[in-house]
Tab-separated table of C-alpha atoms in Angstrom:
chain	number	residue	atom	x	y	z
W	185	UNK	CA	14.910	-7.912	-2.531
W	186	UNK	CA	15.014	-4.442	-0.983
W	187	UNK	CA	14.296	-5.856	2.467
W	188	UNK	CA	17.046	-8.428	2.072
W	189	UNK	CA	19.519	-5.806	0.817
W	190	UNK	CA	18.889	-3.674	3.907
W	191	UNK	CA	18.575	-6.496	6.434
W	192	UNK	CA	21.926	-5.719	8.059
W	193	UNK	CA	20.894	-2.124	8.685
W	194	UNK	CA	17.535	-3.202	10.127
W	195	UNK	CA	19.378	-5.650	12.389
W	196	UNK	CA	21.582	-2.817	13.665
W	197	UNK	CA	18.587	-0.626	14.450
W	198	UNK	CA	16.775	-3.429	16.296
W	199	UNK	CA	19.774	-5.093	17.947
W	200	UNK	CA	18.921	-3.916	21.475
W	201	UNK	CA	15.399	-5.356	21.374
W	202	UNK	CA	14.564	-8.900	22.451
W	203	UNK	CA	11.321	-9.172	20.481
W	204	UNK	CA	10.384	-7.752	17.079
W	205	UNK	CA	6.782	-7.542	15.915
W	206	UNK	CA	6.160	-7.146	12.191
W	207	UNK	CA	3.186	-5.055	11.071
W	208	UNK	CA	2.560	-5.632	7.364
W	209	UNK	CA	0.377	-2.955	5.716
W	210	UNK	CA	-1.161	-4.265	2.506
W	211	UNK	CA	0.497	-7.707	2.666
W	212	UNK	CA	-0.629	-8.946	-0.754
W	213	UNK	CA	0.385	-12.602	-0.939
W	214	UNK	CA	2.896	-12.036	1.939
W	215	UNK	CA	5.830	-13.057	-0.279
W	216	UNK	CA	7.769	-9.775	0.278
W	217	UNK	CA	7.885	-10.450	4.034
W	218	UNK	CA	8.694	-14.169	3.867
W	219	UNK	CA	12.494	-13.869	4.148
W	220	UNK	CA	12.256	-11.258	6.921
W	221	UNK	CA	10.047	-13.515	9.030
W	222	UNK	CA	12.401	-16.454	8.507
W	223	UNK	CA	15.372	-14.258	9.429
W	224	UNK	CA	13.707	-13.157	12.677
W	225	UNK	CA	12.729	-16.749	13.469
W	226	UNK	CA	16.341	-17.831	12.993
W	227	UNK	CA	17.393	-15.104	15.418
W	228	UNK	CA	14.741	-16.147	17.922
W	229	UNK	CA	13.374	-12.599	17.912
W	230	UNK	CA	10.092	-12.813	16.029
W	231	UNK	CA	7.124	-11.757	18.115
W	232	UNK	CA	3.831	-11.135	16.335
W	233	UNK	CA	3.046	-10.958	12.639
W	234	UNK	CA	0.160	-8.538	12.067
W	235	UNK	CA	-1.285	-8.096	8.550
W	236	UNK	CA	-3.502	-5.080	7.828
W	237	UNK	CA	-5.621	-4.682	4.708
W	238	UNK	CA	-8.988	-3.286	3.669
W	239	UNK	CA	-9.683	-6.490	1.707
W	240	UNK	CA	-10.682	-9.663	3.596
W	241	UNK	CA	-9.835	-11.666	0.464
W	242	UNK	CA	-6.239	-10.408	0.495
W	243	UNK	CA	-5.922	-11.285	4.167
W	244	UNK	CA	-7.108	-14.830	3.429
W	245	UNK	CA	-4.432	-15.240	0.738
W	246	UNK	CA	-1.730	-13.923	3.076
W	247	UNK	CA	-2.906	-16.180	5.909
W	248	UNK	CA	-2.918	-19.267	3.687
W	249	UNK	CA	0.638	-18.590	2.508
W	250	UNK	CA	2.028	-17.802	5.956
W	251	UNK	CA	0.581	-21.019	7.352
W	252	UNK	CA	1.894	-22.983	4.369
W	253	UNK	CA	5.434	-21.605	4.753
W	254	UNK	CA	5.794	-21.541	8.529
W	255	UNK	CA	3.107	-23.784	10.003
W	256	UNK	CA	2.688	-23.079	13.707
W	257	UNK	CA	5.996	-21.155	13.945
W	258	UNK	CA	4.268	-17.916	12.909
W	259	UNK	CA	0.874	-16.981	14.292
W	260	UNK	CA	-1.010	-14.960	11.655
W	261	UNK	CA	-3.002	-11.960	12.895
W	262	UNK	CA	-5.120	-10.408	10.150
W	263	UNK	CA	-7.132	-7.231	10.633
W	264	UNK	CA	-9.451	-5.597	8.123
W	265	UNK	CA	-9.045	-1.809	8.170
W	266	UNK	CA	-8.616	1.232	5.939
W	267	UNK	CA	-5.124	2.587	6.548
W	268	UNK	CA	-6.236	6.021	5.334
W	269	UNK	CA	-8.436	6.451	8.403
W	270	UNK	CA	-8.200	3.534	10.855
W	271	UNK	CA	-5.458	3.622	13.465
W	272	UNK	CA	-3.983	0.368	14.747
W	273	UNK	CA	-2.775	1.717	18.103
W	274	UNK	CA	-4.904	-0.771	20.017
W	275	UNK	CA	-3.238	-3.700	18.223
W	276	UNK	CA	0.179	-2.619	19.486
W	277	UNK	CA	-0.880	-1.756	23.033
W	278	UNK	CA	0.082	-5.184	24.383
W	279	UNK	CA	3.763	-4.681	23.611
W	280	UNK	CA	3.793	-1.059	24.767
W	281	UNK	CA	2.765	-1.835	28.346
W	282	UNK	CA	4.378	-3.659	31.238
W	283	UNK	CA	7.933	-4.330	32.338
W	284	UNK	CA	8.939	-5.952	29.053
W	285	UNK	CA	7.844	-3.028	26.873
W	286	UNK	CA	11.376	-1.656	26.535
W	287	UNK	CA	12.473	-4.908	24.918
W	288	UNK	CA	9.824	-4.827	22.166
W	289	UNK	CA	9.910	-2.925	18.873
W	290	UNK	CA	7.424	-2.903	15.998
W	291	UNK	CA	8.727	-2.889	12.434
W	292	UNK	CA	5.971	-1.502	10.220
W	293	UNK	CA	6.185	-2.428	6.535
W	294	UNK	CA	4.643	-0.326	3.770
W	295	UNK	CA	5.805	-2.199	0.678
W	296	UNK	CA	4.546	-2.842	-2.823
W	297	UNK	CA	4.005	0.732	-4.049
W	298	UNK	CA	0.379	0.893	-2.900
W	299	UNK	CA	0.827	4.353	-1.394
W	300	UNK	CA	1.551	5.819	-4.831
W	301	UNK	CA	-1.936	4.775	-5.924
W	302	UNK	CA	-3.707	6.557	-3.051
W	303	UNK	CA	-5.677	9.767	-3.450
W	304	UNK	CA	-3.837	11.286	-0.482
W	305	UNK	CA	-0.812	9.308	0.778
W	306	UNK	CA	-0.400	11.875	3.569
W	307	UNK	CA	-3.625	10.633	5.179
W	308	UNK	CA	-2.194	7.125	5.401
W	309	UNK	CA	1.184	8.292	6.675
W	310	UNK	CA	-0.473	10.356	9.409
W	311	UNK	CA	-2.554	7.354	10.482
W	312	UNK	CA	0.502	5.105	10.579
W	313	UNK	CA	2.634	7.607	12.485
W	314	UNK	CA	-0.064	8.192	15.096
W	315	UNK	CA	-0.419	4.413	15.556
W	316	UNK	CA	3.276	3.738	16.147
W	317	UNK	CA	5.261	3.932	19.339
W	318	UNK	CA	8.222	6.274	19.510
W	319	UNK	CA	10.857	3.545	19.052
W	320	UNK	CA	9.067	1.759	16.187
W	321	UNK	CA	10.439	1.656	12.651
W	322	UNK	CA	8.735	2.213	9.293
W	323	UNK	CA	10.150	0.458	6.228
W	324	UNK	CA	8.755	2.060	3.066
W	325	UNK	CA	9.624	1.397	-0.554
W	326	UNK	CA	8.741	2.777	-3.963
W	327	UNK	CA	10.376	3.347	-7.335
W	328	UNK	CA	11.948	6.807	-7.282
W	329	UNK	CA	11.347	9.204	-10.155
W	330	UNK	CA	14.457	10.046	-12.164
W	331	UNK	CA	15.552	10.474	-15.768
W	332	UNK	CA	16.852	6.921	-15.705
W	333	UNK	CA	13.675	5.347	-14.293
W	334	UNK	CA	11.506	7.241	-16.798
W	335	UNK	CA	13.199	5.388	-19.643
W	336	UNK	CA	11.185	2.313	-18.661
W	337	UNK	CA	7.780	3.998	-18.954
W	338	UNK	CA	5.755	5.199	-21.908
W	339	UNK	CA	4.597	8.576	-20.602
W	340	UNK	CA	2.627	9.479	-23.701
W	341	UNK	CA	-1.172	9.454	-23.701
W	342	UNK	CA	-2.605	6.391	-25.432
W	343	UNK	CA	-6.241	6.908	-26.368
W	344	UNK	CA	-6.688	3.574	-28.138
W	345	UNK	CA	-8.387	1.175	-25.787
W	346	UNK	CA	-5.924	-0.833	-23.670
W	347	UNK	CA	-6.933	-4.173	-22.124
W	348	UNK	CA	-7.305	-4.162	-18.340
W	349	UNK	CA	-5.350	-6.749	-16.419
W	350	UNK	CA	-7.344	-9.194	-14.299
W	351	UNK	CA	-6.851	-7.266	-11.040
W	352	UNK	CA	-8.078	-3.925	-12.405
W	353	UNK	CA	-10.857	-5.517	-14.431
W	354	UNK	CA	-12.174	-7.227	-11.307
W	355	UNK	CA	-12.745	-3.794	-9.751
W	356	UNK	CA	-14.621	-2.572	-12.828
W	357	UNK	CA	-16.666	-5.771	-12.998
W	358	UNK	CA	-17.700	-5.289	-9.357
W	359	UNK	CA	-19.204	-1.961	-10.446
W	360	UNK	CA	-21.140	-3.946	-13.070
W	361	UNK	CA	-19.866	-1.810	-15.964
W	362	UNK	CA	-19.782	-3.886	-19.129
W	363	UNK	CA	-16.565	-3.549	-21.137
W	364	UNK	CA	-18.539	-2.516	-24.223
W	365	UNK	CA	-19.446	0.741	-22.446
W	366	UNK	CA	-15.934	2.186	-22.077
W	367	UNK	CA	-12.483	2.583	-23.558
W	368	UNK	CA	-9.377	2.296	-21.382
W	369	UNK	CA	-6.934	5.210	-21.623
W	370	UNK	CA	-3.469	5.407	-20.088
W	371	UNK	CA	-1.111	8.356	-19.890
W	372	UNK	CA	0.901	10.765	-17.783
W	373	UNK	CA	-0.323	14.037	-16.252
W	374	UNK	CA	2.702	16.343	-16.186
W	375	UNK	CA	1.050	18.870	-13.855
W	376	UNK	CA	0.084	16.259	-11.256
W	377	UNK	CA	3.135	14.096	-12.037
W	378	UNK	CA	1.128	10.912	-12.109
W	379	UNK	CA	0.743	8.026	-14.483
W	380	UNK	CA	-2.881	7.042	-14.740
W	381	UNK	CA	-5.324	4.560	-16.209
W	382	UNK	CA	-8.952	5.519	-16.522
W	383	UNK	CA	-12.135	4.485	-18.247
W	384	UNK	CA	-13.655	6.878	-20.749
W	385	UNK	CA	-17.356	6.183	-21.005
W	386	UNK	CA	-18.929	5.733	-24.435
W	387	UNK	CA	-22.413	6.372	-23.066
W	388	UNK	CA	-24.095	8.116	-20.147
W	389	UNK	CA	-24.830	5.749	-17.291
W	390	UNK	CA	-25.698	5.596	-13.640
W	391	UNK	CA	-24.484	3.233	-10.924
W	392	UNK	CA	-26.829	2.340	-8.082
W	393	UNK	CA	-25.339	1.337	-4.738
W	394	UNK	CA	-27.736	-0.525	-2.437
W	395	UNK	CA	-26.523	0.117	1.115
W	396	UNK	CA	-27.838	-0.884	4.513
W	397	UNK	CA	-29.173	2.615	5.129
W	398	UNK	CA	-30.566	3.250	1.667
W	399	UNK	CA	-29.708	3.656	-2.005
W	400	UNK	CA	-27.160	5.994	-3.582
W	401	UNK	CA	-27.073	6.722	-7.299
W	402	UNK	CA	-24.027	8.171	-9.080
W	403	UNK	CA	-24.584	9.543	-12.576
W	404	UNK	CA	-21.998	9.807	-15.368
W	405	UNK	CA	-22.200	11.569	-18.713
W	406	UNK	CA	-20.792	10.323	-22.004
W	407	UNK	CA	-17.009	10.966	-22.157
W	408	UNK	CA	-16.720	11.180	-18.375
W	409	UNK	CA	-13.752	9.292	-16.951
W	410	UNK	CA	-13.429	6.925	-13.987
W	411	UNK	CA	-9.957	6.578	-12.503
W	412	UNK	CA	-8.883	2.938	-12.169
W	413	UNK	CA	-5.223	3.319	-11.209
W	414	UNK	CA	-2.593	6.011	-10.626
W	415	UNK	CA	1.069	6.205	-9.654
W	416	UNK	CA	2.483	9.399	-8.181
W	417	UNK	CA	6.031	10.176	-9.359
W	418	UNK	CA	8.364	11.326	-6.563
W	419	UNK	CA	12.105	11.845	-6.442
W	420	UNK	CA	14.225	11.124	-3.362
W	421	UNK	CA	13.982	14.649	-1.919
W	422	UNK	CA	10.197	14.680	-2.320
W	423	UNK	CA	9.901	11.380	-0.452
W	424	UNK	CA	12.083	12.696	2.381
W	425	UNK	CA	10.007	15.885	2.535
W	426	UNK	CA	6.763	13.925	2.642
W	427	UNK	CA	7.914	11.623	5.436
W	428	UNK	CA	9.315	14.551	7.450
W	429	UNK	CA	6.046	16.452	6.997
W	430	UNK	CA	4.237	13.477	8.511
W	431	UNK	CA	6.564	13.460	11.569
W	432	UNK	CA	8.880	10.621	10.598
W	433	UNK	CA	12.614	10.902	11.199
W	434	UNK	CA	14.251	9.610	8.033
W	435	UNK	CA	17.127	7.309	8.966
W	436	UNK	CA	18.155	6.046	5.537
């Protein structure tokens, strides 16, 4: 909805370019980008659609949906990378070189609120900025923190065990931690200004990771917590400050 509401403004910013590549960071099921791709197809301006995600499973879901919606009209390019550390400069090099480079712009999408769950969003923003060409655009969305928006959240700490949804439980199950060994707590940290969900362990335990180069064991004591999810709260000025700090020029 936010993309559609701002489509006219995006069109104005990209009007002088003949070809528009879309770089979708954390595409999910690709539904948020569906209308944008159709809009660019209707204009005859769509170049490449590049999906970036750390999860190969997510990329498969996005690929399946894109092919179902658009068939051969959109060529899906999926790349597995960690946006906190892995630049994608090489993926955009094709459009940045040659006589036609001035007619190409990359629109980079960072949608879905995933950045507010990162340990250090600045790391991701720095990686994205260093991967982009000077004329490229970043479209970023999140729910801004305000007195009005806080009315929709329970910011109190709930210590009674809360069921995990399927997505979060899948992560815990991959760590092979049985649900009888923890309680789920949710709350809000006023100092860090983050909502959180973590596991509080009922017993001491250790998790063994078998890696190609050896074994690593992580030990936990009873009552230790494991963070499952967070959401940083930022108001409009804080978002502008963060983007400016990471060398973006905020246009809107």
